[in-house]
Amino acid sequence: IDGYLARSRNEVTDFGKFADPLADKILVAAALVALVELDSLPAWVALVILAREFIISGVRMIAAARGEVIAASYWGKFKTAFQMTGIVLFTIQGSNLVASFGPDFEQCLFVFSWVVMGIAVLLTVWSLIDYLYKARHLFLKRPESDELSVTQLQNTCIALAEEVIGRACASNTTLGTAESLTGGLISGTLT
């Protein structure tokens, strides 16, 4: 809802784009860890859900590095809704309030909680597959910058070095380099 409101009112910010999904992930992760610690939920459920979130975050970073955004699908939105509903159900199912309604209600809530969490796990896996399918081009095709030949790369470096030296000379600036990662290639190219 908050994302819809931000978009509909043109109040989208870079911080919001970053913080909104992160807040959802932290909330879900914290709740799952707490439920596992309380022996209310098996660890494998939390592992499947958290593994999916780490994988998707990694793919998003790869896409962002290439200037791409892979839109969230409705599968992901349904997944989040079922996960949060399942977490709430698992949180309340062992409570005194639920027990006060009697053992039949308690048993029905237990089964319903597992049905919702089962759907959440299935949607978690399906939304991961869907997301990876949409992002397959990131893994199947090397970025264009990697397809440069050695000669093209050398020519590009020399052209950039000439531009740097030209600007330094024009502004009467002295250049200095300190490098370890490139093994002296920057200073060598400038020289």
Phi, psi and omega in degrees: 000317182296323177295319178298315180297318180297317180291317184291334180258007180056045180243030180283132177234160176298321178299318179296320178298326180278313190284325185299305178293329179295318179298318177300315182295318180295318179299311181296315181298315180298317180294318180296316179298318179296317179295323176294316180299326180275004182060028177269338185221135177294147183297330183297327178296312179298321181297316179299313183293314182291323178299318178301317182295320178294318180297313180297319179298320177296317179295321178298322179295319178298315180297316181296323178296335179261009178076024182245153173233127177258114186295146175290143180261171176294333176301316179295322179292317176297319178303312181297317180298315180291322178299312183293322177295316178299319179297316178298315180298317179292333179289321184267344189298331180261012185282162178296326180298315179294319180298330182292343177277353176107162184293329179295314178297319180299317179294317178298317179294322178300312180296315180299320179300317180289325176297313180296316181292324176299316176298319179300317180294316178298316178294327177298312180293316181295318180292329175294313179299315179300315181294315179296325177296317179294333183260009186302329180297336178291335184257336184272333183241131176288147178297152184303326181297331178283344182273002177294139175285165179300319180296316178298319179295315178298316180296321178295316179297318180295318179297318178294319179298318178298321179294317178298314180295319178300316179293322179295317179295318181297327181258010179054047182252141176267137179259146173216149178232149172223113186215149173229325184295322184267359178063031177090006182294326180294308180294325178295318179293319178296320179293000000 
